[in-house]
CSV table of C-alpha atoms in Angstrom, one decimal:
chain,number,residue,atom,x,y,z
A,1,MET,CA,-49.0,4.8,7.4
A,2,ASN,CA,-47.8,7.9,5.5
A,3,ARG,CA,-48.7,11.5,6.1
A,4,ALA,CA,-51.5,11.5,3.5
A,5,GLU,CA,-53.1,8.5,5.1
A,6,GLN,CA,-52.8,10.1,8.5
A,7,GLN,CA,-54.4,13.3,7.3
A,8,ILE,CA,-57.3,11.3,5.9
A,9,LEU,CA,-57.9,9.7,9.2
A,10,PHE,CA,-57.7,13.0,11.1
A,11,SER,CA,-60.2,14.4,8.7
A,12,GLU,CA,-62.5,11.5,9.2
A,13,GLN,CA,-62.1,11.8,13.0
A,14,SER,CA,-63.2,15.4,12.9
A,15,THR,CA,-66.2,14.6,10.7
A,16,LEU,CA,-67.3,11.7,12.9
A,17,GLU,CA,-67.0,13.8,16.1
A,18,ARG,CA,-69.1,16.6,14.5
A,19,MET,CA,-71.7,14.1,13.2
A,20,ILE,CA,-72.0,12.5,16.7
A,21,VAL,CA,-72.7,15.9,18.2
A,22,GLU,CA,-75.3,16.8,15.5
A,23,THR,CA,-77.1,13.4,15.6
A,24,PRO,CA,-80.3,13.4,17.8
A,25,PRO,CA,-80.1,11.1,20.9
A,26,GLU,CA,-83.1,9.1,19.7
A,27,ASP,CA,-81.2,7.9,16.6
A,28,VAL,CA,-79.6,5.1,18.6
A,29,ILE,CA,-78.6,3.0,15.7
A,30,ASP,CA,-76.9,5.9,13.8
A,31,LEU,CA,-75.1,7.0,16.9
A,32,ARG,CA,-73.8,3.6,17.7
A,33,SER,CA,-72.5,3.2,14.1
A,34,LEU,CA,-70.7,6.5,14.3
A,35,ARG,CA,-69.2,5.8,17.7
A,36,VAL,CA,-67.9,2.4,16.5
A,37,ARG,CA,-66.3,3.9,13.5
A,38,LEU,CA,-64.7,6.7,15.6
A,39,GLU,CA,-63.3,4.1,18.0
A,40,MET,CA,-61.7,2.3,15.0
A,41,VAL,CA,-60.2,5.6,13.6
A,42,ASN,CA,-58.8,6.5,17.0
A,43,HIS,CA,-57.3,3.0,17.4
A,44,LEU,CA,-55.6,3.3,14.0
A,45,LEU,CA,-54.2,6.7,14.8
A,46,LEU,CA,-52.7,5.4,18.1
A,47,LYS,CA,-51.6,2.0,16.8
A,48,GLU,CA,-50.0,2.6,13.4
A,49,ALA,CA,-46.6,4.1,13.0
A,50,VAL,CA,-46.7,7.2,10.9
A,51,ASP,CA,-44.2,7.6,8.1
A,52,THR,CA,-42.4,10.9,8.3
A,53,ARG,CA,-42.3,11.3,4.5
A,54,LEU,CA,-44.3,10.4,1.5
A,55,PRO,CA,-43.1,7.8,-1.0
A,56,ALA,CA,-40.5,8.9,-3.5
A,57,LYS,CA,-42.0,9.7,-6.9
A,58,ALA,CA,-40.7,10.3,-10.4
A,59,ARG,CA,-42.1,11.1,-13.9
A,60,LEU,CA,-40.4,9.3,-16.8
A,61,THR,CA,-41.5,10.4,-20.3
A,62,PHE,CA,-40.3,9.6,-23.8
A,63,ARG,CA,-40.2,11.3,-27.2
A,64,GLY,CA,-39.1,10.0,-30.5
A,65,ARG,CA,-39.8,7.2,-33.0
A,66,PRO,CA,-41.5,4.8,-30.6
A,67,VAL,CA,-43.9,7.5,-29.3
A,68,ILE,CA,-47.1,8.4,-31.0
A,69,GLY,CA,-47.7,11.9,-29.7
A,70,SER,CA,-49.5,11.8,-26.4
A,71,HIS,CA,-51.6,8.9,-27.5
A,72,GLY,CA,-49.4,6.0,-26.8
A,73,ILE,CA,-46.0,4.3,-27.0
A,74,PHE,CA,-45.0,1.0,-28.7
A,75,ALA,CA,-45.3,-1.7,-26.1
A,76,GLU,CA,-42.0,-3.4,-26.7
A,77,PHE,CA,-40.1,-0.2,-26.3
A,78,GLY,CA,-42.1,1.0,-23.3
A,79,VAL,CA,-41.4,-2.3,-21.5
A,80,THR,CA,-37.7,-2.6,-22.3
A,81,ALA,CA,-36.9,1.1,-21.6
A,82,THR,CA,-38.9,1.3,-18.4
A,83,LYS,CA,-37.3,-2.0,-17.2
A,84,ALA,CA,-33.8,-0.6,-18.0
A,85,PHE,CA,-34.6,2.6,-16.0
A,86,THR,CA,-36.0,0.7,-13.0
A,87,ASP,CA,-33.1,-1.8,-13.0
A,88,ALA,CA,-30.6,1.1,-12.9
A,89,VAL,CA,-32.5,2.7,-10.0
A,90,ALA,CA,-32.6,-0.6,-8.1
A,91,LEU,CA,-28.8,-1.1,-8.6
A,92,LEU,CA,-28.1,2.5,-7.4
A,93,ALA,CA,-30.3,1.9,-4.4
A,94,ALA,CA,-28.8,-1.5,-3.6
A,95,SER,CA,-25.2,0.0,-3.8
A,96,LEU,CA,-26.1,2.3,-1.0
A,97,GLU,CA,-26.7,-0.6,1.3
A,98,THR,CA,-24.2,-3.3,0.2
A,99,ASP,CA,-21.4,-4.2,-2.2
A,100,LEU,CA,-22.6,-5.3,-5.6
A,101,ALA,CA,-21.4,-8.4,-7.3
A,102,ALA,CA,-20.4,-8.0,-11.0
A,103,THR,CA,-23.3,-10.2,-12.1
A,104,GLY,CA,-26.3,-12.0,-10.6
A,105,PRO,CA,-29.6,-10.9,-8.9
A,106,ILE,CA,-29.9,-7.3,-7.7
A,107,PRO,CA,-29.6,-7.3,-3.9
A,108,ASN,CA,-32.6,-6.1,-2.0
A,109,ARG,CA,-34.7,-5.8,-5.1
A,110,THR,CA,-38.0,-6.3,-3.4
A,111,GLN,CA,-37.3,-3.4,-1.1
A,112,ASN,CA,-36.2,-1.1,-3.9
A,113,ARG,CA,-39.1,-1.4,-6.4
A,114,LEU,CA,-41.1,1.2,-8.3
A,115,LEU,CA,-44.8,1.2,-9.1
A,116,ILE,CA,-46.3,2.6,-12.3
A,117,THR,CA,-49.2,4.5,-10.8
A,118,SER,CA,-50.4,6.4,-13.9
A,119,THR,CA,-49.5,7.5,-17.4
A,120,ALA,CA,-47.9,10.9,-17.8
A,121,LEU,CA,-49.6,13.5,-20.0
A,122,GLY,CA,-47.9,15.4,-22.7
A,123,SER,CA,-45.0,13.4,-24.1
A,124,PHE,CA,-46.0,9.8,-23.4
A,125,GLY,CA,-44.6,8.2,-20.3
A,126,PHE,CA,-45.3,7.0,-16.8
A,127,GLU,CA,-45.8,8.3,-13.2
A,128,LEU,CA,-43.6,6.1,-10.9
A,129,GLU,CA,-43.8,5.7,-7.2
A,130,GLU,CA,-41.7,4.0,-4.6
A,131,TYR,CA,-43.2,0.8,-3.3
A,132,ARG,CA,-42.8,-0.2,0.3
A,133,GLU,CA,-44.6,-2.2,2.9
A,134,ALA,CA,-47.2,-0.2,4.7
A,135,THR,CA,-45.8,-1.1,8.1
A,136,LEU,CA,-42.2,-0.1,7.3
A,137,PRO,CA,-41.4,3.3,8.8
A,138,PHE,CA,-38.8,5.7,7.3
A,139,GLU,CA,-37.4,8.6,9.3
A,140,ASN,CA,-34.9,9.6,6.6
A,141,GLU,CA,-34.7,9.6,2.9
A,142,SER,CA,-35.1,6.0,1.5
A,143,PRO,CA,-32.5,4.4,-0.8
A,144,VAL,CA,-35.0,4.6,-3.7
A,145,ALA,CA,-35.5,8.3,-3.3
A,146,ASP,CA,-31.7,8.7,-3.2
A,147,ALA,CA,-31.3,6.5,-6.2
A,148,LEU,CA,-33.9,8.3,-8.3
A,149,ARG,CA,-32.0,11.6,-7.6
A,150,LYS,CA,-28.7,10.0,-8.4
A,151,MET,CA,-30.1,8.6,-11.7
A,152,GLN,CA,-31.3,12.0,-12.7
A,153,GLU,CA,-28.0,13.6,-11.7
A,154,LEU,CA,-26.0,11.1,-13.8
A,155,LEU,CA,-28.1,11.7,-16.9
A,156,ARG,CA,-27.9,15.5,-16.4
A,157,GLY,CA,-24.2,15.4,-15.7
A,158,ALA,CA,-23.4,13.3,-18.7
A,159,ALA,CA,-25.5,15.6,-21.0
A,160,GLU,CA,-24.7,19.0,-19.6
A,161,GLY,CA,-22.0,18.9,-16.9
A,162,SER,CA,-18.3,19.6,-17.2
A,163,ASP,CA,-15.8,16.8,-16.7
A,164,ASP,CA,-15.4,17.9,-13.0
A,165,GLU,CA,-19.2,18.0,-12.5
A,166,LEU,CA,-19.7,14.6,-13.9
A,167,THR,CA,-16.8,13.2,-11.9
A,168,ASP,CA,-18.5,14.6,-8.7
A,169,VAL,CA,-21.7,12.7,-9.6
A,170,ALA,CA,-20.0,9.5,-10.8
A,171,SER,CA,-17.6,9.3,-7.9
A,172,GLY,CA,-18.5,6.5,-5.5
A,173,GLN,CA,-21.1,5.0,-7.8
A,174,ASP,CA,-20.8,1.2,-8.2
A,175,PRO,CA,-19.5,0.2,-11.7
A,176,ARG,CA,-22.4,-2.2,-12.2
A,177,ALA,CA,-24.9,0.6,-11.4
A,178,VAL,CA,-23.2,2.9,-13.9
A,179,ALA,CA,-23.2,0.1,-16.5
A,180,ALA,CA,-27.0,-0.1,-16.0
A,181,VAL,CA,-27.3,3.6,-16.7
A,182,ARG,CA,-25.4,3.1,-19.9
A,183,ASP,CA,-27.7,0.2,-20.8
A,184,PHE,CA,-30.7,2.5,-20.4
A,185,LEU,CA,-29.1,5.1,-22.7
A,186,LYS,CA,-28.4,2.4,-25.3
A,187,LYS,CA,-32.0,1.4,-25.3
A,188,LEU,CA,-32.9,5.0,-26.1
A,189,ILE,CA,-30.3,5.3,-28.9
A,190,ASP,CA,-31.3,1.9,-30.5
A,191,ASN,CA,-34.9,3.1,-30.7
A,192,GLU,CA,-34.1,6.8,-31.7
A,193,ALA,CA,-35.8,8.0,-28.5
A,194,VAL,CA,-35.1,10.5,-25.8
A,195,CYS,CA,-36.4,10.8,-22.2
A,196,ALA,CA,-37.1,13.3,-19.5
A,197,VAL,CA,-37.0,12.6,-15.8
A,198,SER,CA,-38.6,14.6,-13.0
A,199,THR,CA,-38.1,13.9,-9.3
A,200,SER,CA,-37.7,15.8,-6.1
A,201,GLY,CA,-38.9,19.0,-7.7
A,202,ARG,CA,-36.2,18.9,-10.4
A,203,ALA,CA,-36.6,18.1,-14.1
A,204,PHE,CA,-34.1,17.1,-16.8
A,205,GLY,CA,-34.7,16.0,-20.4
A,206,PHE,CA,-32.5,15.2,-23.4
A,207,ALA,CA,-32.8,17.6,-26.3
A,208,ASP,CA,-32.2,15.0,-29.0
A,209,VAL,CA,-30.8,11.6,-29.7
A,210,GLY,CA,-27.4,13.2,-30.5
A,211,GLU,CA,-27.2,14.4,-26.9
A,212,VAL,CA,-28.0,10.9,-25.7
A,213,LYS,CA,-25.2,9.5,-27.8
A,214,ARG,CA,-22.7,12.0,-26.4
A,215,SER,CA,-23.9,11.2,-22.9
A,216,LEU,CA,-23.3,7.5,-23.5
A,217,ILE,CA,-19.7,8.2,-24.7
A,218,ARG,CA,-19.0,10.4,-21.6
A,219,LEU,CA,-20.2,7.6,-19.3
A,220,GLY,CA,-18.3,5.0,-21.3
A,221,GLN,CA,-15.4,3.1,-19.8
A,222,ASP,CA,-13.0,4.8,-22.2
A,223,ASN,CA,-13.8,8.2,-20.6
A,224,LEU,CA,-14.8,7.3,-17.1
A,225,HIS,CA,-11.8,5.9,-15.3
A,226,GLU,CA,-11.7,4.3,-11.9
A,227,ASN,CA,-8.8,2.7,-10.0
A,228,THR,CA,-7.6,2.1,-6.5
A,229,GLN,CA,-4.6,4.1,-5.2
A,230,PRO,CA,-2.6,3.8,-2.0
A,231,PHE,CA,-1.8,6.9,0.2
A,232,THR,CA,0.2,7.3,3.3
A,233,GLY,CA,-0.5,10.1,5.8
A,234,THR,CA,-2.8,11.2,8.6
A,235,PHE,CA,-6.5,11.8,8.8
A,236,GLN,CA,-7.4,15.4,9.5
A,237,GLY,CA,-11.0,14.6,10.4
A,238,ALA,CA,-14.3,13.2,9.2
A,239,LEU,CA,-17.8,14.6,9.0
A,240,PRO,CA,-20.0,11.5,9.7
A,241,LYS,CA,-23.3,13.0,8.6
A,242,ARG,CA,-21.9,14.3,5.3
A,243,ARG,CA,-19.7,11.2,5.0
A,244,THR,CA,-16.6,13.1,4.0
A,245,PHE,CA,-13.0,13.1,5.2
A,246,GLU,CA,-9.7,15.0,4.9
A,247,PHE,CA,-6.3,13.3,4.7
A,248,SER,CA,-2.9,14.9,4.8
A,249,LEU,CA,-0.3,13.2,2.6
A,250,ALA,CA,3.0,12.3,4.4
A,251,ASN,CA,5.3,13.0,1.5
A,252,THR,CA,4.0,16.4,0.5
A,253,GLY,CA,1.7,17.7,3.3
A,254,ASP,CA,-1.0,18.3,0.7
A,255,VAL,CA,-4.5,17.6,2.0
A,256,ILE,CA,-7.0,15.6,-0.1
A,257,SER,CA,-10.7,15.2,0.6
A,258,GLY,CA,-13.2,12.7,-0.4
A,259,LYS,CA,-16.3,10.7,0.4
A,260,ILE,CA,-16.7,7.8,2.9
A,261,GLY,CA,-18.2,4.9,1.0
A,262,SER,CA,-21.3,2.9,2.1
A,263,ALA,CA,-19.1,-0.1,2.9
A,264,ILE,CA,-18.0,1.8,6.0
A,265,ILE,CA,-21.2,1.5,8.0
A,266,ASP,CA,-20.2,3.9,10.8
A,267,PRO,CA,-18.3,6.8,9.3
A,268,SER,CA,-17.4,8.3,12.7
A,269,VAL,CA,-14.9,5.4,13.1
A,270,VAL,CA,-12.6,7.3,10.8
A,271,ASN,CA,-12.0,9.8,13.6
A,272,ARG,CA,-10.4,7.2,15.8
A,273,TYR,CA,-7.3,7.4,13.5
A,274,LEU,CA,-6.7,11.1,13.9
A,275,GLY,CA,-3.0,11.9,14.5
A,276,ARG,CA,-1.8,8.5,13.5
A,277,GLN,CA,0.1,7.9,10.3
A,278,VAL,CA,-1.7,5.2,8.3
A,279,GLU,CA,-1.8,3.7,4.9
A,280,ILE,CA,-5.2,3.8,3.1
A,281,GLN,CA,-6.6,2.7,-0.2
A,282,LEU,CA,-8.8,5.2,-2.0
A,283,THR,CA,-10.9,4.6,-5.1
A,284,ALA,CA,-10.1,7.4,-7.6
A,285,THR,CA,-12.7,8.4,-10.2
A,286,ARG,CA,-11.9,10.7,-13.1
A,287,VAL,CA,-14.0,11.7,-16.1
A,288,GLY,CA,-12.1,12.9,-19.2
A,289,GLN,CA,-9.7,15.7,-18.2
A,290,GLY,CA,-11.4,16.3,-14.8
A,291,ARG,CA,-9.7,16.2,-11.5
A,292,PRO,CA,-9.9,12.9,-9.6
A,293,ARG,CA,-12.5,12.4,-6.8
A,294,TYR,CA,-11.7,10.0,-4.0
A,295,VAL,CA,-13.8,7.5,-2.0
A,296,LEU,CA,-12.7,5.7,1.1
A,297,ASN,CA,-14.2,2.2,1.0
A,298,GLN,CA,-12.2,0.5,3.8
A,299,LEU,CA,-10.6,1.5,7.0
A,300,PRO,CA,-6.8,1.6,7.4
A,301,THR,CA,-5.0,-1.6,7.8
């Protein structure tokens, strides 16, 4: 049960209680019906776990050759482009929970799906909403909500961000998920279309197809470099909630910082190595001439 469903039941509960008070005692049948329904509502409020957040939502709209104003969109483009978008979101969400194989089915796909709940007005597109089982509670942000935000950040960073800003966003993203984002951009370019994405109260849209092409180049393998590098030194500390660490290099004393990857389930474990010289492997990501960003994906050997 989410907050909206809970509020509906609370509203019905208040209405039923008021109606019971206002119903004359001689209307036995009506009173019995109202009391039975009130018992059902009270039971639902006590029994069902309440979601602490609403499902993640996004608005995906298109402009360009395949779009006929606000009237419609050619079906073949609408299907392929929306599938490419949702595949990228599913891969970004899955990469938060597990390591991705280079090919094959997307892990946890059934838990990371999006529903089309409506068409978006203005430039033609779709209102999307996270799908989840009604009985599955979430206390924190779901992988789908995080993935939708990361998808928008990657598109914005590729279009508008500096090399350092795009490196910040791309660092730690699984190569297969980034490749899926590139595939989405290719679908737009092939059909001379642009898109806009709104989620979590933020909006981004490409100005023209030229901007989409430049974004694809910036996210391309020739511009976005990733490799694994060894470092020797000592951990200065880790912030488990932020999933970040600092590491002092043995040869220079310089301190580098980075993210703790999702492969390390409990990031607080890093603090067990404080004060001990260790060798670690860090994944370094660099876009163009930007500074490298580091991700720790495995504990010291």
